Short mmCIF file of C-alpha atoms in Angstrom, two decimals:
data_model
loop_
_atom_site.label_atom_id
_atom_site.label_comp_id
_atom_site.label_asym_id
_atom_site.label_seq_id
_atom_site.Cartn_x
_atom_site.Cartn_y
_atom_site.Cartn_z
CA UNK A 369 -7.11 -7.69 14.33
CA UNK A 370 -6.33 -10.92 12.60
CA UNK A 371 -3.54 -10.29 10.11
CA UNK A 372 -0.22 -8.51 10.47
CA UNK A 373 0.30 -9.56 14.04
CA UNK A 374 3.77 -8.77 15.34
CA UNK A 375 5.68 -11.21 17.52
CA UNK A 376 4.81 -9.86 20.94
CA UNK A 377 7.75 -9.50 23.24
CA UNK A 378 7.52 -7.93 26.66
CA UNK A 379 11.20 -7.44 27.15
CA UNK A 380 13.89 -4.84 26.54
CA UNK A 381 13.36 -5.49 22.80
CA UNK A 382 9.86 -4.02 22.87
CA UNK A 383 11.18 -0.95 24.66
CA UNK A 384 14.00 -0.28 22.22
CA UNK A 385 13.43 2.47 19.65
CA UNK A 386 11.93 0.86 16.50
CA UNK A 387 14.38 2.79 14.32
CA UNK A 388 17.32 1.18 16.11
CA UNK A 389 15.74 -2.28 15.86
CA UNK A 390 14.93 -1.81 12.18
CA UNK A 391 18.38 -0.60 11.16
CA UNK A 392 20.29 -3.11 13.27
CA UNK A 393 18.03 -5.94 12.07
CA UNK A 394 18.56 -5.01 8.42
CA UNK A 395 22.31 -4.54 8.87
CA UNK A 396 22.75 -7.89 10.62
CA UNK A 397 20.59 -9.70 8.05
CA UNK A 398 22.69 -8.28 5.20
CA UNK A 399 25.93 -9.08 7.03
CA UNK A 400 24.82 -12.68 7.66
CA UNK A 401 23.86 -13.03 4.01
CA UNK A 402 27.37 -11.92 2.99
CA UNK A 403 29.36 -14.06 5.45
CA UNK A 404 30.79 -17.36 4.15
CA UNK A 405 32.92 -18.69 6.98
CA UNK A 406 31.02 -21.53 8.76
CA UNK A 407 32.40 -20.52 12.15
CA UNK A 408 31.22 -16.94 11.72
CA UNK A 409 27.82 -18.15 10.53
CA UNK A 410 27.49 -20.52 13.50
CA UNK A 411 28.46 -17.73 15.86
CA UNK A 412 25.91 -15.45 14.16
CA UNK A 413 23.11 -18.01 14.43
CA UNK A 414 23.99 -18.63 18.08
CA UNK A 415 24.07 -14.91 18.86
CA UNK A 416 20.69 -14.35 17.20
CA UNK A 417 19.17 -17.36 18.99
CA UNK A 418 20.47 -15.93 22.24
CA UNK A 419 18.86 -12.58 21.38
CA UNK A 420 15.52 -14.31 20.73
CA UNK A 421 15.70 -16.09 24.07
CA UNK A 422 16.85 -13.01 26.00
CA UNK A 423 14.13 -10.96 24.27
CA UNK A 424 11.55 -13.58 25.29
CA UNK A 425 10.18 -14.04 21.78
CA UNK A 426 7.20 -16.42 22.02
CA UNK A 427 8.56 -19.82 21.04
CA UNK A 428 5.56 -21.36 19.24
CA UNK A 429 5.23 -18.76 16.42
CA UNK A 430 9.02 -18.53 16.20
CA UNK A 431 9.27 -22.30 15.84
CA UNK A 432 6.65 -22.28 13.04
CA UNK A 433 8.62 -19.63 11.19
CA UNK A 434 11.89 -21.52 11.49
CA UNK A 435 10.20 -24.71 10.34
CA UNK A 436 8.77 -23.03 7.26
CA UNK A 437 12.06 -21.42 6.27
CA UNK A 438 13.91 -24.74 6.62
CA UNK A 439 11.33 -26.57 4.52
CA UNK A 440 11.86 -24.02 1.73
CA UNK A 441 15.64 -24.27 2.05
CA UNK A 442 15.58 -28.07 1.99
CA UNK A 443 13.32 -28.01 -1.04
CA UNK A 444 16.15 -26.21 -2.82
CA UNK A 445 18.76 -28.92 -2.05
CA UNK A 446 17.85 -31.19 -5.01
CA UNK A 447 18.77 -28.37 -7.36
CA UNK A 448 22.33 -28.49 -6.05
CA UNK A 449 22.56 -32.06 -7.34
CA UNK A 450 21.87 -30.81 -10.84
CA UNK A 451 24.74 -28.35 -10.75
CA UNK A 452 26.92 -29.33 -13.75
CA UNK A 453 29.80 -27.13 -12.63
CA UNK A 454 30.52 -29.60 -9.87
CA UNK A 455 31.57 -32.54 -12.00
CA UNK A 456 31.80 -33.96 -15.50
CA UNK A 457 28.87 -35.39 -17.33
CA UNK A 458 25.27 -34.31 -17.74
CA UNK A 459 23.74 -36.97 -15.53
CA UNK A 460 23.17 -35.88 -11.96
CA UNK A 461 24.91 -37.86 -9.24
CA UNK A 462 22.46 -38.75 -6.51
CA UNK A 463 24.83 -38.12 -3.63
CA UNK A 464 26.17 -34.89 -2.20
CA UNK A 465 29.89 -34.32 -2.57
CA UNK A 466 31.79 -32.90 0.41
CA UNK A 467 31.75 -29.46 -1.15
CA UNK A 468 28.03 -29.62 -1.78
CA UNK A 469 27.33 -30.77 1.78
CA UNK A 470 29.31 -27.76 2.98
CA UNK A 471 27.19 -25.47 0.83
CA UNK A 472 23.98 -26.98 2.21
CA UNK A 473 25.20 -26.55 5.78
CA UNK A 474 26.17 -22.93 5.11
CA UNK A 475 22.86 -22.11 3.43
CA UNK A 476 20.91 -23.63 6.33
CA UNK A 477 23.00 -21.77 8.90
CA UNK A 478 22.66 -18.51 7.00
CA UNK A 479 18.90 -18.87 6.51
CA UNK A 480 18.25 -19.69 10.14
CA UNK A 481 20.52 -16.95 11.46
CA UNK A 482 18.75 -14.37 9.26
CA UNK A 483 15.26 -15.55 10.31
CA UNK A 484 16.28 -15.35 13.95
CA UNK A 485 17.74 -11.86 13.49
CA UNK A 486 14.62 -10.58 11.72
CA UNK A 487 12.29 -12.27 14.23
CA UNK A 488 14.05 -10.71 17.20
CA UNK A 489 14.67 -7.26 15.78
CA UNK A 490 12.09 -6.46 13.09
CA UNK A 491 9.08 -8.75 13.65
CA UNK A 492 8.66 -7.38 17.15
CA UNK A 493 7.89 -3.92 15.74
CA UNK A 494 4.19 -3.14 15.47
CA UNK A 495 3.21 -2.53 11.83
CA UNK A 496 2.30 1.11 12.47
CA UNK A 497 5.55 1.79 14.30
CA UNK A 498 7.40 0.11 11.44
CA UNK A 499 5.81 2.58 9.01
CA UNK A 500 6.84 5.50 11.18
CA UNK A 501 10.35 4.10 11.59
CA UNK A 502 10.66 3.79 7.80
CA UNK A 503 9.57 7.38 7.35
CA UNK A 504 12.10 8.60 9.94
CA UNK A 505 14.78 6.69 8.03
CA UNK A 506 13.99 8.79 4.93
CA UNK A 507 12.12 6.16 2.96
CA UNK A 508 10.03 8.10 0.35
CA UNK A 509 6.75 9.39 1.85
CA UNK A 510 4.61 7.79 -0.85
CA UNK A 511 5.97 4.32 -0.11
CA UNK A 512 5.52 4.83 3.63
CA UNK A 513 1.91 5.88 3.15
CA UNK A 514 1.24 3.02 0.78
CA UNK A 515 2.49 0.76 3.55
CA UNK A 516 0.42 2.52 6.22
CA UNK A 517 -2.75 2.38 4.08
CA UNK A 518 -2.14 -1.34 3.60
CA UNK A 519 -1.78 -1.80 7.34
CA UNK A 520 -4.97 0.16 7.92
CA UNK A 521 -7.14 -1.61 5.35
CA UNK A 522 -5.83 -5.16 5.05
CA UNK A 523 -7.98 -6.18 8.02
CA UNK A 524 -11.02 -4.32 6.73
CA UNK A 525 -10.73 -6.24 3.45
CA UNK A 526 -10.08 -9.48 5.27
CA UNK A 527 -13.24 -8.98 7.35
CA UNK A 528 -15.21 -8.19 4.19
CA UNK A 529 -14.00 -11.47 2.72
CA UNK A 530 -14.91 -13.32 5.92
CA UNK A 531 -18.42 -11.82 5.81
CA UNK A 532 -18.90 -13.01 2.24
CA UNK A 533 -17.69 -16.49 3.13
CA UNK A 534 -20.05 -16.64 6.09
CA UNK A 535 -22.92 -15.56 3.81
CA UNK A 536 -22.05 -18.39 1.43
CA UNK A 537 -21.82 -20.95 4.22
CA UNK A 538 -25.05 -19.74 5.82
CA UNK A 539 -26.88 -20.75 2.68
CA UNK A 540 -25.32 -24.17 2.63
CA UNK A 541 -22.34 -23.64 0.32
CA UNK A 542 -19.50 -26.11 0.76
CA UNK A 543 -16.42 -25.87 -1.42
CA UNK A 544 -15.96 -28.96 -3.60
CA UNK A 545 -13.51 -29.65 -6.39
CA UNK A 546 -16.05 -28.59 -9.00
CA UNK A 547 -16.25 -25.86 -11.65
CA UNK A 548 -19.16 -24.33 -9.75
CA UNK A 549 -17.03 -23.94 -6.63
CA UNK A 550 -14.27 -22.27 -8.60
CA UNK A 551 -16.76 -19.94 -10.23
CA UNK A 552 -18.28 -18.95 -6.90
CA UNK A 553 -14.90 -18.43 -5.24
CA UNK A 554 -13.85 -16.35 -8.24
CA UNK A 555 -16.97 -14.23 -7.91
CA UNK A 556 -16.29 -13.75 -4.20
CA UNK A 557 -12.76 -12.56 -4.93
CA UNK A 558 -14.09 -10.20 -7.61
CA UNK A 559 -16.67 -8.84 -5.19
CA UNK A 560 -14.01 -8.14 -2.55
CA UNK A 561 -11.99 -6.34 -5.22
CA UNK A 562 -14.99 -4.32 -6.44
CA UNK A 563 -15.94 -3.37 -2.89
CA UNK A 564 -12.41 -2.31 -2.10
CA UNK A 565 -12.36 -0.05 -5.17
CA UNK A 566 -15.63 1.52 -3.96
CA UNK A 567 -14.14 1.89 -0.51
CA UNK A 568 -11.04 3.55 -1.95
CA UNK A 569 -13.35 6.12 -3.60
CA UNK A 570 -15.10 6.79 -0.32
CA UNK A 571 -11.82 7.06 1.60
CA UNK A 572 -10.50 9.58 -0.93
CA UNK A 573 -13.77 11.54 -0.62
CA UNK A 574 -13.33 11.58 3.17
CA UNK A 575 -9.76 12.80 2.75
CA UNK A 576 -10.82 15.58 0.39
CA UNK A 577 -13.50 16.60 2.90
CA UNK A 578 -10.76 17.30 5.37
CA UNK A 579 -8.86 19.39 2.88
CA UNK A 580 -6.49 16.76 1.39
CA UNK A 581 -4.46 18.21 -1.47
CA UNK A 582 -1.81 15.56 -1.92
CA UNK A 583 0.29 16.17 1.17
CA UNK A 584 0.68 13.75 4.05
CA UNK A 585 1.82 14.38 7.59
CA UNK A 586 3.15 12.18 10.32
CA UNK A 587 3.30 13.11 13.97
CA UNK A 588 6.60 12.61 15.72
CA UNK A 589 6.60 9.45 17.75
CA UNK A 590 10.08 8.40 18.75
CA UNK A 591 12.58 9.65 21.22
CA UNK A 592 15.89 7.85 21.34
CA UNK A 593 17.20 7.23 24.86
CA UNK A 594 20.50 6.20 26.32
CA UNK A 595 19.40 2.54 26.39
CA UNK A 596 18.80 2.71 22.63
CA UNK A 597 22.38 3.85 22.07
CA UNK A 598 23.61 1.00 24.27
CA UNK A 599 21.52 -1.47 22.27
CA UNK A 600 22.80 -0.10 18.95
CA UNK A 601 26.38 -0.35 20.25
CA UNK A 602 25.80 -3.95 21.37
CA UNK A 603 24.45 -4.90 17.94
CA UNK A 604 27.39 -3.17 16.25
CA UNK A 605 29.79 -5.15 18.47
CA UNK A 606 28.08 -8.41 17.49
CA UNK A 607 28.47 -7.44 13.83
CA UNK A 608 32.14 -6.54 14.34
CA UNK A 609 32.78 -9.83 16.14
CA UNK A 610 31.18 -11.81 13.31
CA UNK A 611 33.29 -9.99 10.74
CA UNK A 612 36.42 -10.68 12.83
CA UNK A 613 35.60 -14.40 13.14
CA UNK A 614 34.87 -14.61 9.42
CA UNK A 615 38.04 -12.73 8.32
CA UNK A 616 39.88 -14.50 5.49
CA UNK B 1250 -30.89 37.63 10.51
CA UNK B 1251 -27.21 37.16 9.66
CA UNK B 1252 -26.06 35.88 6.27
CA UNK B 1253 -26.87 32.21 5.62
CA UNK B 1254 -24.03 29.66 5.54
CA UNK B 1255 -25.50 27.45 2.81
CA UNK B 1256 -28.15 28.28 0.22
CA UNK B 1257 -29.23 25.49 -2.12
CA UNK B 1258 -31.63 26.58 -4.80
CA UNK B 1259 -33.52 24.21 -7.13
CA UNK B 1260 -30.75 21.58 -7.08
CA UNK B 1261 -31.01 18.62 -9.44
CA UNK B 1262 -28.80 15.54 -9.42
CA UNK B 1263 -28.88 12.15 -11.13
CA UNK B 1264 -26.43 9.29 -10.79
CA UNK B 1265 -24.62 7.86 -13.79
CA UNK B 1266 -27.16 5.04 -13.84
CA UNK B 1267 -29.81 7.65 -14.70
CA UNK B 1268 -31.56 7.42 -11.35
CA UNK B 1269 -32.70 10.96 -10.50
CA UNK B 1270 -32.21 11.52 -6.78
CA UNK B 1271 -32.65 15.27 -6.40
CA UNK B 1272 -35.14 17.21 -8.47
CA UNK B 1273 -35.56 20.82 -7.41
CA UNK B 1274 -34.24 20.57 -3.85
CA UNK B 1275 -33.90 23.86 -1.99
CA UNK B 1276 -32.52 24.47 1.48
CA UNK B 1277 -31.13 27.34 3.53
CA UNK B 1278 -28.89 26.85 6.54
CA UNK B 1279 -28.18 29.85 8.77
CA UNK B 1280 -25.73 30.26 11.65
CA UNK B 1281 -26.87 28.29 14.69
CA UNK B 1282 -29.49 26.32 12.73
CA UNK B 1283 -30.02 22.77 13.92
CA UNK B 1284 -31.76 20.88 11.14
CA UNK B 1285 -32.88 17.27 11.22
CA UNK B 1286 -33.20 15.68 7.78
CA UNK B 1287 -35.29 12.56 7.28
CA UNK B 1288 -36.48 10.60 4.28
CA UNK B 1289 -36.85 7.03 3.08
CA UNK B 1290 -33.99 4.77 2.03
CA UNK B 1291 -32.46 6.05 -1.17
CA UNK B 1292 -34.28 9.39 -0.91
CA UNK B 1293 -30.98 11.23 -1.45
CA UNK B 1294 -30.13 12.40 2.06
CA UNK B 1295 -26.48 11.31 1.83
CA UNK B 1296 -26.28 12.62 -1.74
CA UNK B 1297 -27.50 16.03 -0.57
CA UNK B 1298 -24.82 16.24 2.14
CA UNK B 1299 -22.14 15.15 -0.35
CA UNK B 1300 -23.32 17.78 -2.85
CA UNK B 1301 -22.91 20.49 -0.23
CA UNK B 1302 -19.17 19.82 0.03
CA UNK B 1303 -18.71 19.18 -3.68
CA UNK B 1304 -18.28 15.39 -3.64
CA UNK B 1305 -21.03 15.34 -6.29
CA UNK B 1306 -21.79 18.19 -8.66
CA UNK B 1307 -25.44 19.17 -9.28
CA UNK B 1308 -26.64 19.14 -12.89
CA UNK B 1309 -28.92 22.08 -12.26
CA UNK B 1310 -29.59 24.75 -9.67
CA UNK B 1311 -27.39 27.02 -7.63
CA UNK B 1312 -25.25 26.27 -4.60
CA UNK B 1313 -23.95 29.09 -2.41
CA UNK B 1314 -21.76 28.44 0.60
CA UNK B 1315 -20.22 31.01 2.96
CA UNK B 1316 -21.43 33.84 0.75
CA UNK B 1317 -20.05 32.62 -2.58
CA UNK B 1318 -21.30 30.55 -5.50
CA UNK B 1319 -19.57 27.18 -5.54
CA UNK B 1320 -19.40 25.42 -8.87
CA UNK B 1321 -16.03 23.86 -9.65
CA UNK B 1322 -13.78 21.56 -7.60
CA UNK B 1323 -11.37 24.33 -6.46
CA UNK B 1324 -14.33 26.37 -5.14
CA UNK B 1325 -15.08 23.60 -2.67
CA UNK B 1326 -11.67 23.36 -0.99
CA UNK B 1327 -12.46 26.33 1.25
CA UNK B 1328 -15.98 24.98 1.89
CA UNK B 1329 -14.57 21.64 3.07
CA UNK B 1330 -12.13 23.26 5.48
CA UNK B 1331 -15.07 25.01 7.21
CA UNK B 1332 -17.57 22.15 6.99
CA UNK B 1333 -17.28 18.86 8.88
CA UNK B 1334 -18.90 15.91 7.12
CA UNK B 1335 -19.36 12.76 9.20
CA UNK B 1336 -19.56 9.68 6.96
CA UNK B 1337 -21.83 6.72 7.58
CA UNK B 1338 -19.03 4.16 7.79
CA UNK B 1339 -16.18 5.07 10.16
CA UNK B 1340 -13.81 2.77 8.27
CA UNK B 1341 -14.15 5.13 5.32
CA UNK B 1342 -13.35 8.16 7.39
CA UNK B 1343 -10.46 6.89 9.49
CA UNK B 1344 -7.62 6.09 7.12
CA UNK B 1345 -4.58 6.82 9.26
CA UNK B 1346 -2.76 4.19 11.23
CA UNK B 1347 -3.13 5.94 14.58
CA UNK B 1348 -5.88 8.05 16.14
CA UNK B 1349 -3.56 11.01 16.71
CA UNK B 1350 -2.55 11.16 13.07
CA UNK B 1351 -6.11 10.89 11.87
CA UNK B 1352 -7.24 13.76 14.08
CA UNK B 1353 -4.21 15.83 13.02
CA UNK B 1354 -4.84 15.33 9.29
CA UNK B 1355 -7.52 18.03 8.89
CA UNK B 1356 -5.81 20.67 11.05
CA UNK B 1357 -2.56 20.15 9.08
CA UNK B 1358 -4.49 20.70 5.87
CA UNK B 1359 -5.81 23.96 7.29
CA UNK B 1360 -2.16 25.02 7.33
CA UNK B 1361 -1.83 25.28 11.09
CA UNK B 1362 1.59 25.10 12.75
CA UNK B 1363 2.78 21.85 14.33
CA UNK B 1364 2.23 23.23 17.85
CA UNK B 1365 -1.25 24.43 17.06
CA UNK B 1366 -2.13 21.08 15.46
CA UNK B 1367 -0.81 19.18 18.49
CA UNK B 1368 -2.87 21.41 20.81
CA UNK B 1369 -6.00 20.95 18.67
CA UNK B 1370 -5.57 17.17 18.70
CA UNK B 1371 -5.13 17.11 22.47
CA UNK B 1372 -8.03 19.48 23.19
CA UNK B 1373 -10.44 17.69 20.86
CA UNK B 1374 -9.67 14.25 22.24
CA UNK B 1375 -9.98 15.57 25.81
CA UNK B 1376 -13.33 17.16 25.00
CA UNK B 1377 -14.64 13.87 23.61
CA UNK B 1378 -13.43 11.84 26.58
CA UNK B 1379 -10.74 10.21 24.43
CA UNK B 1380 -7.66 11.43 26.31
CA UNK B 1381 -4.70 9.15 25.78
CA UNK B 1382 -6.03 7.78 22.49
CA UNK B 1383 -3.39 9.56 20.35
CA UNK B 1384 -1.19 6.51 19.93
CA UNK B 1385 -4.01 3.97 19.65
CA UNK B 1386 -4.06 1.99 16.42
CA UNK B 1387 -7.25 2.80 14.50
CA UNK B 1388 -8.22 -0.72 13.49
CA UNK B 1389 -8.07 -1.96 17.08
CA UNK B 1390 -10.91 0.38 18.15
CA UNK B 1391 -14.51 -0.71 18.73
CA UNK B 1392 -17.24 0.64 16.44
CA UNK B 1393 -18.39 3.13 19.10
CA UNK B 1394 -14.85 4.39 19.65
CA UNK B 1395 -14.31 4.71 15.89
CA UNK B 1396 -17.47 6.81 15.61
CA UNK B 1397 -16.28 9.18 18.36
CA UNK B 1398 -12.82 9.41 16.77
CA UNK B 1399 -14.50 10.27 13.44
CA UNK B 1400 -16.29 13.10 15.20
CA UNK B 1401 -12.97 14.18 16.71
CA UNK B 1402 -11.34 14.30 13.26
CA UNK B 1403 -13.90 16.84 12.06
CA UNK B 1404 -14.31 18.82 15.29
CA UNK B 1405 -10.51 19.31 15.45
CA UNK B 1406 -10.81 21.46 12.32
CA UNK B 1407 -13.09 23.90 14.18
CA UNK B 1408 -15.88 23.66 11.59
CA UNK B 1409 -18.67 26.23 11.30
CA UNK B 1410 -21.06 23.69 9.81
CA UNK B 1411 -21.54 20.03 10.69
CA UNK B 1412 -23.12 17.58 8.24
CA UNK B 1413 -23.76 14.36 10.12
CA UNK B 1414 -24.85 11.25 8.25
CA UNK B 1415 -26.54 8.82 10.66
CA UNK B 1416 -24.26 9.76 13.58
CA UNK B 1417 -25.89 7.38 16.09
CA UNK B 1418 -26.13 4.43 13.71
CA UNK B 1419 -24.85 1.24 15.34
CA UNK B 1420 -23.95 2.93 18.64
CA UNK B 1421 -24.85 1.49 22.03
CA UNK B 1422 -26.83 3.69 24.45
CA UNK B 1423 -23.69 4.84 26.27
CA UNK B 1424 -21.81 5.97 23.16
CA UNK B 1425 -24.97 7.50 21.66
CA UNK B 1426 -25.54 9.57 24.81
CA UNK B 1427 -21.91 10.77 24.78
CA UNK B 1428 -22.16 11.76 21.12
CA UNK B 1429 -25.43 13.60 21.74
CA UNK B 1430 -23.93 15.53 24.64
CA UNK B 1431 -20.86 16.53 22.64
CA UNK B 1432 -23.04 17.74 19.77
CA UNK B 1433 -25.36 19.67 22.10
CA UNK B 1434 -22.40 21.71 23.39
CA UNK B 1435 -20.94 22.51 19.99
CA UNK B 1436 -21.83 25.91 18.50
CA UNK B 1437 -21.67 24.95 14.79
CA UNK B 1438 -24.79 24.99 12.61
CA UNK B 1439 -25.70 21.47 11.52
CA UNK B 1440 -27.77 19.16 9.39
CA UNK B 1441 -28.29 15.75 10.96
CA UNK B 1442 -29.51 12.85 8.86
CA UNK B 1443 -31.10 10.17 11.03
CA UNK B 1444 -33.90 7.64 11.23
CA UNK B 1445 -34.03 8.07 15.01
CA UNK B 1446 -36.98 10.43 15.57
CA UNK B 1447 -36.36 10.80 19.33
CA UNK B 1448 -32.73 11.71 18.79
CA UNK B 1449 -33.68 14.31 16.17
CA UNK B 1450 -36.40 15.75 18.43
CA UNK B 1451 -33.83 16.25 21.20
CA UNK B 1452 -30.95 17.56 19.14
CA UNK B 1453 -32.51 19.63 16.35
CA UNK B 1454 -34.92 22.57 16.25
CA UNK B 1455 -36.16 22.25 12.69
CA UNK B 1456 -37.17 19.10 10.79
CA UNK B 1457 -37.00 18.70 7.04
CA UNK B 1458 -38.06 15.74 4.95
CA UNK B 1459 -36.57 14.70 1.62
CA UNK B 1460 -39.01 13.01 -0.75
CA UNK B 1461 -39.29 12.79 -4.53
CA UNK B 1462 -36.14 14.83 -4.92
CA UNK B 1463 -37.41 17.84 -2.97
CA UNK B 1464 -37.01 19.15 0.57
CA UNK B 1465 -40.18 19.80 2.55
CA UNK B 1466 -40.82 21.12 6.06
CA UNK B 1467 -41.77 18.51 8.65
#
């Protein structure tokens, strides 16, 4: 398996019911997105960082994630300078006003807190378990199965693509900035697409052979325990605390 | 002799490209029959198996299965529930995220209750030496394991006929021996397509050869 790798945690996080992790992760992410008070946001980021550390999330992939998110957020800063609502005149001022600096700080805090929350609570769920959790949370069956089919076949397609690339390289192909390279890469992509359509036909045939008539089934997988309730309560308390800190 | 399970009479089939694969193929499969089907590449062995469960429709001839003529798509639903077709590529056959769900898919479609499905999944996996595989994620399995799980998905439906397309293809000696043993113990009638003459000699009692669109003895 190469794609769709979850952040592997061997702590209490991994043992918590995926439904609880999914709902608390979503709720906290939405709450953090709605908070404005810098103190509440700092507290939120700190709490989520603490959760990542306590949950023993592997630091290297987490660090890469955080880096990427911050690069995107910083790339957005220049657009703040163009905001005409902040001062008279059409020409941008090339310095940040105090208010703008505050906005930047809040956006960075918010972004990082949300990434940490999602990394600790949602990214630790295995893709398959995530699909099942979604279905138990009454997400429409068709969407859940679309997701599960994607999980099942994204690697198969990826391997097919890798095979084609190896075949190209084995006969001495090296990508260069040339029209020929673009044509060949385009053909490879088209071939992956064509093969996946063929595969979809064969998969449907296999499903019909086992009596498929449009209905899907999932086996039950989860059993909530007392520790899950404790975890949910803890997350709710964090949320309540953040709301209290951020009260107007 | 009891009533045959499948009777194919003078079947013709050509692909959209115009290539005629089957041209007057006839075949009878009775209860307990163990047929080995051979033939060159592109002779139409896979096509013949797919025709039997209605994945292709013949352009001439007559196809009877389980005592009834089968012509249109709805006719084949009942045929498929009683016939287990093993595909060549396990990645085509295993589409669920976990092994347990894949094995449960067919039994659910037979309309069995949740308890009965759960029991069928457990029993089948036990029988194939795959106990504890229920929660395993399908795309983490090795090729040999995928093959055995494919077999589990069709055996869980308690089929009366097995159509196996190159079942030992790409298996190491250990997995091939396990598969052979499982098949030897199963009571269903079967047609096995294979290029492995030794395997066919051990696991089938009658050999047929597909050439020039027709089925011949030997």
